[in-house]
């Protein structure tokens, strides 16, 4: 819980700083807070993570800048659905399928989990095709 409160305090300070904090940093703080909420809060409070993801996306939309590649997947429907509905962990390390670019970045860990999810889905589609 302490890390959650520290994340919320960081977000509060960044919002209070207004123009002194860039929108990129603010968006990363929002996404990191959403990750912390999904990781440590009970399931009934996970809706708060959706709010912070929305704030992160809005911060890029308001600036008119393009979203960096490290966050683009999160603002797409499949990535967003994965984030809010799947179980994932920030504790996993490198795997056979994907590696973490920055071991201390929680966004990189969730991104790795999403890439592995997509790879498993693609492999299962090849190995066990269904007729549609």
Short mmCIF file of N, CA, C and O in Angstrom, two decimals:
data_model
loop_
_atom_site.label_atom_id
_atom_site.label_comp_id
_atom_site.label_asym_id
_atom_site.label_seq_id
_atom_site.Cartn_x
_atom_site.Cartn_y
_atom_site.Cartn_z
N UNK A 1 0.80 -1.19 0.00
CA UNK A 1 0.00 0.00 0.00
C UNK A 1 0.85 1.27 0.00
O UNK A 1 0.45 2.27 -0.55
N UNK A 2 2.01 1.20 0.65
CA UNK A 2 2.86 2.40 0.71
C UNK A 2 3.25 2.89 -0.68
O UNK A 2 3.23 4.08 -0.95
N UNK A 3 3.62 1.95 -1.53
CA UNK A 3 4.02 2.36 -2.88
C UNK A 3 2.86 2.98 -3.64
O UNK A 3 3.05 3.88 -4.46
N UNK A 4 1.65 2.51 -3.36
CA UNK A 4 0.47 3.10 -4.00
C UNK A 4 0.29 4.54 -3.56
O UNK A 4 0.02 5.43 -4.39
N UNK A 5 0.45 4.78 -2.29
CA UNK A 5 0.30 6.15 -1.80
C UNK A 5 1.42 7.05 -2.29
O UNK A 5 1.20 8.22 -2.59
N UNK A 6 2.62 6.51 -2.40
CA UNK A 6 3.72 7.30 -2.95
C UNK A 6 3.46 7.64 -4.42
O UNK A 6 3.76 8.75 -4.86
N UNK A 7 2.92 6.68 -5.16
CA UNK A 7 2.58 6.95 -6.56
C UNK A 7 1.51 8.02 -6.70
O UNK A 7 1.59 8.90 -7.55
N UNK A 8 0.50 7.95 -5.83
CA UNK A 8 -0.56 8.96 -5.86
C UNK A 8 -0.02 10.33 -5.45
O UNK A 8 -0.42 11.35 -6.00
N UNK A 9 0.90 10.34 -4.49
CA UNK A 9 1.52 11.61 -4.09
C UNK A 9 2.36 12.19 -5.22
O UNK A 9 2.33 13.40 -5.47
N UNK A 10 3.09 11.33 -5.94
CA UNK A 10 3.88 11.80 -7.09
C UNK A 10 2.97 12.39 -8.16
O UNK A 10 3.29 13.43 -8.75
N UNK A 11 1.84 11.74 -8.38
CA UNK A 11 0.90 12.24 -9.37
C UNK A 11 0.33 13.59 -8.92
O UNK A 11 0.22 14.52 -9.73
N UNK A 12 0.00 13.71 -7.67
CA UNK A 12 -0.53 14.96 -7.14
C UNK A 12 0.49 16.09 -7.29
O UNK A 12 0.14 17.19 -7.71
N UNK A 13 1.74 15.81 -6.96
CA UNK A 13 2.79 16.82 -7.11
C UNK A 13 3.01 17.20 -8.57
O UNK A 13 3.20 18.37 -8.89
N UNK A 14 2.98 16.22 -9.45
CA UNK A 14 3.18 16.50 -10.88
C UNK A 14 2.03 17.34 -11.43
O UNK A 14 2.26 18.25 -12.23
N UNK A 15 0.81 17.05 -11.01
CA UNK A 15 -0.33 17.85 -11.46
C UNK A 15 -0.27 19.26 -10.90
O UNK A 15 -0.63 20.22 -11.56
N UNK A 16 0.22 19.38 -9.66
CA UNK A 16 0.34 20.70 -9.04
C UNK A 16 1.42 21.53 -9.70
O UNK A 16 1.33 22.76 -9.74
N UNK A 17 2.45 20.88 -10.23
CA UNK A 17 3.54 21.60 -10.87
C UNK A 17 3.12 22.20 -12.21
O UNK A 17 3.84 23.01 -12.77
N UNK A 18 1.99 21.75 -12.72
CA UNK A 18 1.40 22.25 -13.96
C UNK A 18 2.39 22.23 -15.12
O UNK A 18 2.75 21.18 -15.61
N UNK A 19 2.84 23.34 -15.61
CA UNK A 19 3.67 23.42 -16.82
C UNK A 19 5.13 23.03 -16.57
O UNK A 19 5.89 22.88 -17.51
N UNK A 20 5.53 22.88 -15.31
CA UNK A 20 6.92 22.54 -15.01
C UNK A 20 7.22 21.07 -15.29
O UNK A 20 8.38 20.69 -15.44
N UNK A 21 6.19 20.25 -15.36
CA UNK A 21 6.35 18.83 -15.66
C UNK A 21 5.80 18.60 -17.06
O UNK A 21 4.67 18.99 -17.37
N UNK A 22 6.59 17.97 -17.91
CA UNK A 22 6.15 17.74 -19.29
C UNK A 22 4.99 16.74 -19.33
O UNK A 22 4.83 15.93 -18.42
N UNK A 23 4.23 16.80 -20.39
CA UNK A 23 3.09 15.89 -20.51
C UNK A 23 3.55 14.45 -20.65
O UNK A 23 2.84 13.53 -20.26
N UNK A 24 4.77 14.23 -21.19
CA UNK A 24 5.28 12.86 -21.30
C UNK A 24 5.52 12.25 -19.93
O UNK A 24 5.16 11.10 -19.67
N UNK A 25 6.13 13.03 -19.04
CA UNK A 25 6.40 12.56 -17.68
C UNK A 25 5.09 12.35 -16.94
O UNK A 25 4.90 11.35 -16.24
N UNK A 26 4.16 13.28 -17.11
CA UNK A 26 2.87 13.15 -16.45
C UNK A 26 2.13 11.90 -16.93
O UNK A 26 1.55 11.17 -16.12
N UNK A 27 2.18 11.62 -18.22
CA UNK A 27 1.52 10.42 -18.76
C UNK A 27 2.17 9.16 -18.19
O UNK A 27 1.47 8.20 -17.84
N UNK A 28 3.49 9.15 -18.08
CA UNK A 28 4.16 7.98 -17.49
C UNK A 28 3.79 7.81 -16.02
O UNK A 28 3.66 6.69 -15.54
N UNK A 29 3.63 8.91 -15.31
CA UNK A 29 3.20 8.83 -13.91
C UNK A 29 1.80 8.25 -13.83
O UNK A 29 1.51 7.40 -12.98
N UNK A 30 0.91 8.69 -14.72
CA UNK A 30 -0.45 8.15 -14.74
C UNK A 30 -0.45 6.64 -15.01
O UNK A 30 -1.14 5.88 -14.34
N UNK A 31 0.33 6.22 -16.01
CA UNK A 31 0.38 4.80 -16.36
C UNK A 31 1.00 3.99 -15.21
O UNK A 31 0.52 2.91 -14.87
N UNK A 32 2.06 4.52 -14.61
CA UNK A 32 2.68 3.83 -13.48
C UNK A 32 1.71 3.70 -12.31
O UNK A 32 1.67 2.67 -11.63
N UNK A 33 0.92 4.74 -12.07
CA UNK A 33 -0.09 4.67 -11.01
C UNK A 33 -1.15 3.62 -11.34
O UNK A 33 -1.58 2.87 -10.45
N UNK A 34 -1.54 3.54 -12.60
CA UNK A 34 -2.52 2.53 -13.00
C UNK A 34 -1.95 1.12 -12.80
O UNK A 34 -2.66 0.21 -12.33
N UNK A 35 -0.68 0.93 -13.12
CA UNK A 35 -0.04 -0.37 -12.91
C UNK A 35 -0.01 -0.71 -11.43
O UNK A 35 -0.31 -1.83 -11.03
N UNK A 36 0.35 0.26 -10.60
CA UNK A 36 0.41 0.03 -9.15
C UNK A 36 -0.97 -0.32 -8.60
O UNK A 36 -1.11 -1.21 -7.77
N UNK A 37 -1.99 0.36 -9.07
CA UNK A 37 -3.35 0.08 -8.61
C UNK A 37 -3.76 -1.32 -9.01
O UNK A 37 -4.31 -2.08 -8.20
N UNK A 38 -3.50 -1.71 -10.25
CA UNK A 38 -3.86 -3.06 -10.69
C UNK A 38 -3.06 -4.13 -9.93
O UNK A 38 -3.54 -5.23 -9.73
N UNK A 39 -1.84 -3.79 -9.53
CA UNK A 39 -0.99 -4.76 -8.86
C UNK A 39 -1.31 -4.93 -7.38
O UNK A 39 -1.15 -6.03 -6.84
N UNK A 40 -1.75 -3.87 -6.72
CA UNK A 40 -1.85 -3.97 -5.26
C UNK A 40 -3.25 -3.71 -4.69
O UNK A 40 -3.50 -4.09 -3.56
N UNK A 41 -4.14 -3.09 -5.44
CA UNK A 41 -5.47 -2.83 -4.90
C UNK A 41 -6.37 -4.05 -5.11
O UNK A 41 -6.16 -4.84 -6.03
N UNK A 42 -7.41 -4.17 -4.30
CA UNK A 42 -8.38 -5.26 -4.52
C UNK A 42 -9.12 -5.09 -5.85
O UNK A 42 -9.19 -3.98 -6.40
N UNK A 43 -9.66 -6.18 -6.35
CA UNK A 43 -10.33 -6.16 -7.67
C UNK A 43 -11.42 -5.10 -7.76
O UNK A 43 -11.63 -4.53 -8.82
N UNK A 44 -12.10 -4.83 -6.68
CA UNK A 44 -13.19 -3.85 -6.70
C UNK A 44 -12.73 -2.43 -6.96
O UNK A 44 -13.54 -1.57 -7.32
N UNK A 45 -11.45 -2.17 -6.80
CA UNK A 45 -10.92 -0.81 -7.02
C UNK A 45 -10.12 -0.68 -8.31
O UNK A 45 -9.53 0.36 -8.57
N UNK A 46 -10.12 -1.70 -9.14
CA UNK A 46 -9.35 -1.65 -10.39
C UNK A 46 -9.92 -0.65 -11.39
O UNK A 46 -9.23 -0.27 -12.33
N UNK A 47 -11.15 -0.21 -11.18
CA UNK A 47 -11.72 0.80 -12.08
C UNK A 47 -10.92 2.09 -12.04
O UNK A 47 -10.90 2.87 -13.01
N UNK A 48 -10.22 2.34 -10.94
CA UNK A 48 -9.41 3.55 -10.81
C UNK A 48 -8.27 3.52 -11.83
O UNK A 48 -7.88 4.56 -12.37
N UNK A 49 -7.75 2.34 -12.11
CA UNK A 49 -6.67 2.22 -13.10
C UNK A 49 -7.15 2.67 -14.48
O UNK A 49 -6.40 3.30 -15.23
N UNK A 50 -8.39 2.36 -14.82
CA UNK A 50 -8.95 2.82 -16.11
C UNK A 50 -8.96 4.34 -16.18
O UNK A 50 -8.69 4.92 -17.23
N UNK A 51 -9.30 4.96 -15.07
CA UNK A 51 -9.33 6.42 -15.03
C UNK A 51 -7.94 7.00 -15.31
O UNK A 51 -7.79 7.93 -16.09
N UNK A 52 -6.91 6.41 -14.68
CA UNK A 52 -5.55 6.92 -14.88
C UNK A 52 -5.05 6.66 -16.30
O UNK A 52 -4.32 7.48 -16.86
N UNK A 53 -5.43 5.54 -16.88
CA UNK A 53 -5.08 5.30 -18.29
C UNK A 53 -5.73 6.35 -19.18
O UNK A 53 -5.13 6.84 -20.14
N UNK A 54 -6.96 6.68 -18.87
CA UNK A 54 -7.67 7.70 -19.64
C UNK A 54 -6.96 9.06 -19.50
O UNK A 54 -6.82 9.80 -20.48
N UNK A 55 -6.51 9.37 -18.30
CA UNK A 55 -5.80 10.63 -18.08
C UNK A 55 -4.48 10.66 -18.86
O UNK A 55 -4.09 11.69 -19.42
N UNK A 56 -3.80 9.52 -18.91
CA UNK A 56 -2.54 9.45 -19.66
C UNK A 56 -2.80 9.68 -21.14
O UNK A 56 -2.07 10.44 -21.80
N UNK A 57 -3.83 9.04 -21.67
CA UNK A 57 -4.15 9.20 -23.09
C UNK A 57 -4.58 10.63 -23.38
O UNK A 57 -4.21 11.21 -24.40
N UNK A 58 -5.33 11.22 -22.49
CA UNK A 58 -5.79 12.60 -22.66
C UNK A 58 -4.62 13.57 -22.64
O UNK A 58 -4.63 14.57 -23.37
N UNK A 59 -3.60 13.29 -21.81
CA UNK A 59 -2.46 14.21 -21.76
C UNK A 59 -1.73 14.26 -23.10
O UNK A 59 -1.25 15.31 -23.50
N UNK A 60 -1.69 13.14 -23.81
CA UNK A 60 -1.08 13.15 -25.15
C UNK A 60 -2.02 13.80 -26.16
O UNK A 60 -1.58 14.52 -27.04
N UNK A 61 -3.30 13.53 -26.03
CA UNK A 61 -4.26 14.12 -26.97
C UNK A 61 -4.31 15.63 -26.86
O UNK A 61 -4.42 16.33 -27.87
N UNK A 62 -4.22 16.14 -25.64
CA UNK A 62 -4.28 17.59 -25.43
C UNK A 62 -3.04 18.29 -25.97
O UNK A 62 -3.11 19.44 -26.40
N UNK A 63 -1.90 17.60 -25.97
CA UNK A 63 -0.67 18.22 -26.43
C UNK A 63 -0.53 18.16 -27.95
O UNK A 63 0.22 18.92 -28.54
N UNK A 64 -1.23 17.22 -28.57
CA UNK A 64 -1.12 17.05 -30.02
C UNK A 64 0.10 16.27 -30.44
O UNK A 64 0.36 16.10 -31.63
N UNK A 65 0.88 15.79 -29.50
CA UNK A 65 2.08 15.01 -29.79
C UNK A 65 1.70 13.55 -30.03
O UNK A 65 0.66 13.08 -29.59
N UNK A 66 2.58 12.84 -30.72
CA UNK A 66 2.34 11.42 -30.94
C UNK A 66 2.77 10.63 -29.70
O UNK A 66 3.70 11.01 -29.00
N UNK A 67 2.06 9.56 -29.46
CA UNK A 67 2.33 8.71 -28.31
C UNK A 67 3.58 7.89 -28.60
O UNK A 67 3.72 7.34 -29.69
N UNK A 68 4.51 7.78 -27.63
CA UNK A 68 5.71 6.98 -27.88
C UNK A 68 5.37 5.50 -28.04
O UNK A 68 4.34 5.03 -27.55
N UNK A 69 6.25 4.78 -28.71
CA UNK A 69 6.01 3.36 -28.98
C UNK A 69 5.83 2.56 -27.71
O UNK A 69 5.07 1.58 -27.69
N UNK A 70 6.47 2.96 -26.63
CA UNK A 70 6.37 2.22 -25.37
C UNK A 70 4.97 2.27 -24.78
O UNK A 70 4.61 1.42 -23.96
N UNK A 71 4.15 3.24 -25.19
CA UNK A 71 2.80 3.37 -24.65
C UNK A 71 1.70 3.17 -25.70
O UNK A 71 0.53 3.06 -25.34
N UNK A 72 2.04 3.12 -26.98
CA UNK A 72 1.02 3.01 -28.02
C UNK A 72 0.13 1.79 -27.84
O UNK A 72 -1.07 1.87 -28.04
N UNK A 73 0.72 0.66 -27.51
CA UNK A 73 -0.05 -0.57 -27.36
C UNK A 73 -1.12 -0.42 -26.28
O UNK A 73 -2.20 -0.99 -26.38
N UNK A 74 -0.83 0.38 -25.27
CA UNK A 74 -1.74 0.55 -24.14
C UNK A 74 -2.98 1.36 -24.52
O UNK A 74 -4.03 1.20 -23.92
N UNK A 75 -2.85 2.20 -25.53
CA UNK A 75 -3.96 3.04 -25.95
C UNK A 75 -4.73 2.46 -27.13
O UNK A 75 -5.62 3.11 -27.67
N UNK A 76 -4.39 1.24 -27.53
CA UNK A 76 -5.14 0.51 -28.56
C UNK A 76 -6.14 -0.41 -27.87
O UNK A 76 -5.92 -0.83 -26.74
N UNK A 77 -7.25 -0.75 -28.52
CA UNK A 77 -8.29 -1.55 -27.84
C UNK A 77 -7.79 -2.88 -27.27
O UNK A 77 -8.11 -3.21 -26.12
N UNK A 78 -6.99 -3.63 -28.02
CA UNK A 78 -6.53 -4.92 -27.50
C UNK A 78 -5.57 -4.76 -26.34
O UNK A 78 -5.62 -5.51 -25.36
N UNK A 79 -4.69 -3.79 -26.41
CA UNK A 79 -3.76 -3.54 -25.32
C UNK A 79 -4.47 -3.05 -24.08
O UNK A 79 -4.18 -3.48 -22.96
N UNK A 80 -5.43 -2.16 -24.26
CA UNK A 80 -6.21 -1.65 -23.14
C UNK A 80 -7.00 -2.78 -22.48
O UNK A 80 -7.03 -2.90 -21.26
N UNK A 81 -7.62 -3.63 -23.30
CA UNK A 81 -8.39 -4.76 -22.78
C UNK A 81 -7.49 -5.72 -22.00
O UNK A 81 -7.86 -6.21 -20.94
N UNK A 82 -6.29 -5.97 -22.54
CA UNK A 82 -5.34 -6.82 -21.84
C UNK A 82 -5.00 -6.23 -20.48
O UNK A 82 -4.99 -6.91 -19.47
N UNK A 83 -4.71 -4.93 -20.46
CA UNK A 83 -4.30 -4.28 -19.22
C UNK A 83 -5.39 -4.34 -18.15
O UNK A 83 -5.10 -4.65 -17.01
N UNK A 84 -6.62 -4.06 -18.54
CA UNK A 84 -7.68 -3.96 -17.53
C UNK A 84 -8.32 -5.29 -17.17
O UNK A 84 -8.92 -5.41 -16.10
N UNK A 85 -8.20 -6.32 -18.03
CA UNK A 85 -8.94 -7.55 -17.74
C UNK A 85 -8.08 -8.78 -17.49
O UNK A 85 -8.58 -9.77 -16.97
N UNK A 86 -6.82 -8.77 -17.85
CA UNK A 86 -5.96 -9.95 -17.67
C UNK A 86 -5.16 -9.84 -16.38
O UNK A 86 -4.93 -8.76 -15.86
N UNK A 87 -4.71 -10.99 -15.92
CA UNK A 87 -3.80 -11.04 -14.78
C UNK A 87 -2.38 -11.01 -15.32
O UNK A 87 -2.02 -11.80 -16.19
N UNK A 88 -1.58 -10.11 -14.84
CA UNK A 88 -0.19 -9.99 -15.23
C UNK A 88 0.62 -9.57 -14.01
O UNK A 88 0.06 -9.17 -13.00
N UNK A 89 1.91 -9.66 -14.13
CA UNK A 89 2.78 -9.34 -13.01
C UNK A 89 3.98 -8.53 -13.50
O UNK A 89 4.46 -8.72 -14.61
N UNK A 90 4.47 -7.67 -12.64
CA UNK A 90 5.67 -6.89 -12.95
C UNK A 90 6.92 -7.59 -12.43
O UNK A 90 8.01 -7.05 -12.52
N UNK A 91 6.76 -8.77 -11.88
CA UNK A 91 7.90 -9.47 -11.27
C UNK A 91 8.62 -10.40 -12.23
O UNK A 91 9.70 -10.86 -11.95
N UNK A 92 8.03 -10.70 -13.35
CA UNK A 92 8.65 -11.64 -14.29
C UNK A 92 9.87 -11.00 -14.94
O UNK A 92 9.92 -9.80 -15.17
N UNK A 93 10.84 -11.84 -15.25
CA UNK A 93 12.04 -11.36 -15.94
C UNK A 93 11.97 -11.72 -17.42
O UNK A 93 10.90 -11.92 -17.97
N UNK A 94 13.14 -11.80 -18.03
CA UNK A 94 13.20 -12.17 -19.44
C UNK A 94 12.68 -13.59 -19.63
O UNK A 94 12.85 -14.44 -18.77
N UNK A 95 12.06 -13.81 -20.74
CA UNK A 95 11.57 -15.15 -21.06
C UNK A 95 12.11 -15.54 -22.43
O UNK A 95 12.82 -14.77 -23.08
N UNK A 96 11.73 -16.72 -22.85
CA UNK A 96 12.16 -17.19 -24.16
C UNK A 96 11.53 -16.36 -25.28
O UNK A 96 12.09 -16.19 -26.35
N UNK A 97 10.36 -15.80 -25.03
CA UNK A 97 9.59 -15.12 -26.06
C UNK A 97 9.83 -13.62 -26.13
O UNK A 97 9.74 -13.02 -27.19
N UNK A 98 10.07 -13.00 -24.99
CA UNK A 98 10.21 -11.54 -24.97
C UNK A 98 11.15 -11.15 -23.83
O UNK A 98 11.28 -11.86 -22.85
N UNK A 99 11.78 -10.01 -23.99
CA UNK A 99 12.68 -9.53 -22.95
C UNK A 99 12.22 -8.15 -22.48
O UNK A 99 11.51 -7.44 -23.18
N UNK A 100 12.66 -7.80 -21.28
CA UNK A 100 12.34 -6.50 -20.70
C UNK A 100 13.46 -5.54 -21.05
O UNK A 100 14.63 -5.83 -20.79
N UNK A 101 13.11 -4.42 -21.65
CA UNK A 101 14.13 -3.46 -22.06
C UNK A 101 14.74 -2.73 -20.87
O UNK A 101 15.92 -2.43 -20.86
N UNK A 102 13.94 -2.44 -19.85
CA UNK A 102 14.41 -1.74 -18.65
C UNK A 102 13.85 -2.47 -17.44
O UNK A 102 12.65 -2.42 -17.18
N UNK A 103 14.69 -3.13 -16.70
CA UNK A 103 14.25 -4.01 -15.61
C UNK A 103 13.53 -3.28 -14.48
O UNK A 103 12.78 -3.88 -13.74
N UNK A 104 13.76 -1.97 -14.32
CA UNK A 104 13.13 -1.23 -13.24
C UNK A 104 11.89 -0.45 -13.69
O UNK A 104 11.26 0.23 -12.88
N UNK A 105 11.54 -0.56 -14.95
CA UNK A 105 10.39 0.16 -15.50
C UNK A 105 9.16 -0.75 -15.48
O UNK A 105 9.11 -1.75 -16.20
N UNK A 106 8.14 -0.43 -14.67
CA UNK A 106 6.95 -1.29 -14.63
C UNK A 106 6.22 -1.33 -15.97
O UNK A 106 5.62 -2.34 -16.32
N UNK A 107 6.28 -0.26 -16.73
CA UNK A 107 5.62 -0.23 -18.04
C UNK A 107 6.26 -1.26 -18.96
O UNK A 107 5.56 -1.95 -19.72
N UNK A 108 7.57 -1.41 -18.88
CA UNK A 108 8.27 -2.39 -19.71
C UNK A 108 7.86 -3.81 -19.34
O UNK A 108 7.72 -4.67 -20.21
N UNK A 109 7.63 -4.08 -18.06
CA UNK A 109 7.21 -5.42 -17.63
C UNK A 109 5.81 -5.76 -18.14
O UNK A 109 5.56 -6.87 -18.60
N UNK A 110 4.91 -4.80 -18.05
CA UNK A 110 3.54 -5.05 -18.54
C UNK A 110 3.55 -5.17 -20.05
O UNK A 110 2.83 -5.99 -20.62
N UNK A 111 4.37 -4.39 -20.72
CA UNK A 111 4.51 -4.48 -22.17
C UNK A 111 5.02 -5.86 -22.57
O UNK A 111 4.54 -6.46 -23.54
N UNK A 112 5.97 -6.39 -21.82
CA UNK A 112 6.47 -7.73 -22.09
C UNK A 112 5.36 -8.77 -21.92
O UNK A 112 5.21 -9.67 -22.75
N UNK A 113 4.56 -8.63 -20.87
CA UNK A 113 3.45 -9.56 -20.66
C UNK A 113 2.47 -9.50 -21.82
O UNK A 113 1.95 -10.53 -22.26
N UNK A 114 2.22 -8.30 -22.36
CA UNK A 114 1.31 -8.15 -23.49
C UNK A 114 1.89 -8.80 -24.75
O UNK A 114 1.18 -9.49 -25.48
N UNK A 115 3.18 -8.59 -25.00
CA UNK A 115 3.82 -9.21 -26.17
C UNK A 115 3.76 -10.73 -26.07
O UNK A 115 3.48 -11.42 -27.06
N UNK A 116 4.01 -11.27 -24.88
CA UNK A 116 3.93 -12.72 -24.70
C UNK A 116 2.50 -13.22 -24.90
O UNK A 116 2.29 -14.29 -25.48
N UNK A 117 1.53 -12.45 -24.46
CA UNK A 117 0.12 -12.81 -24.66
C UNK A 117 -0.19 -12.88 -26.16
O UNK A 117 -0.83 -13.83 -26.63
N UNK A 118 0.28 -11.89 -26.92
CA UNK A 118 0.05 -11.87 -28.36
C UNK A 118 0.75 -13.04 -29.05
O UNK A 118 0.18 -13.66 -29.96
N UNK A 119 1.96 -13.35 -28.61
CA UNK A 119 2.68 -14.48 -29.20
C UNK A 119 1.97 -15.81 -28.90
O UNK A 119 1.85 -16.67 -29.78
N UNK A 120 1.49 -15.97 -27.66
CA UNK A 120 0.75 -17.21 -27.33
C UNK A 120 -0.52 -17.32 -28.17
O UNK A 120 -0.87 -18.39 -28.64
N UNK A 121 -1.20 -16.20 -28.35
CA UNK A 121 -2.43 -16.19 -29.15
C UNK A 121 -2.12 -16.56 -30.61
O UNK A 121 -2.83 -17.36 -31.22
N UNK A 122 -1.05 -15.99 -31.15
CA UNK A 122 -0.68 -16.28 -32.53
C UNK A 122 -0.28 -17.75 -32.69
O UNK A 122 -0.69 -18.41 -33.66
N UNK A 123 0.50 -18.26 -31.75
CA UNK A 123 0.91 -19.67 -31.82
C UNK A 123 -0.28 -20.61 -31.69
O UNK A 123 -0.36 -21.61 -32.40
N UNK A 124 -1.19 -20.29 -30.80
CA UNK A 124 -2.37 -21.16 -30.65
C UNK A 124 -3.24 -21.11 -31.89
O UNK A 124 -3.87 -22.10 -32.25
N UNK A 125 -3.27 -19.98 -32.57
CA UNK A 125 -4.04 -19.87 -33.81
C UNK A 125 -3.41 -20.72 -34.91
O UNK A 125 -4.12 -21.28 -35.75
N UNK A 126 -2.10 -20.82 -34.91
CA UNK A 126 -1.41 -21.63 -35.92
C UNK A 126 -1.55 -23.12 -35.61
O UNK A 126 -1.84 -23.93 -36.48
N UNK A 127 -1.34 -23.46 -34.34
CA UNK A 127 -1.35 -24.88 -33.95
C UNK A 127 -2.75 -25.45 -33.88
O UNK A 127 -3.00 -26.56 -34.32
N UNK A 128 -3.69 -24.68 -33.36
CA UNK A 128 -5.07 -25.13 -33.20
C UNK A 128 -6.03 -24.20 -33.94
O UNK A 128 -6.79 -23.47 -33.32
N UNK A 129 -6.00 -24.20 -35.25
CA UNK A 129 -6.89 -23.28 -35.98
C UNK A 129 -8.35 -23.69 -35.81
O UNK A 129 -8.68 -24.86 -35.68
N UNK A 130 -9.20 -22.70 -35.79
CA UNK A 130 -10.65 -22.95 -35.73
C UNK A 130 -11.27 -22.47 -37.03
O UNK A 130 -10.83 -21.50 -37.63
N UNK A 131 -12.30 -23.17 -37.45
CA UNK A 131 -12.97 -22.75 -38.67
C UNK A 131 -14.00 -21.69 -38.33
O UNK A 131 -14.78 -21.81 -37.40
N UNK A 132 -14.01 -20.62 -39.08
CA UNK A 132 -14.97 -19.53 -38.84
C UNK A 132 -15.91 -19.39 -39.99
O UNK A 132 -15.59 -19.47 -41.09
#
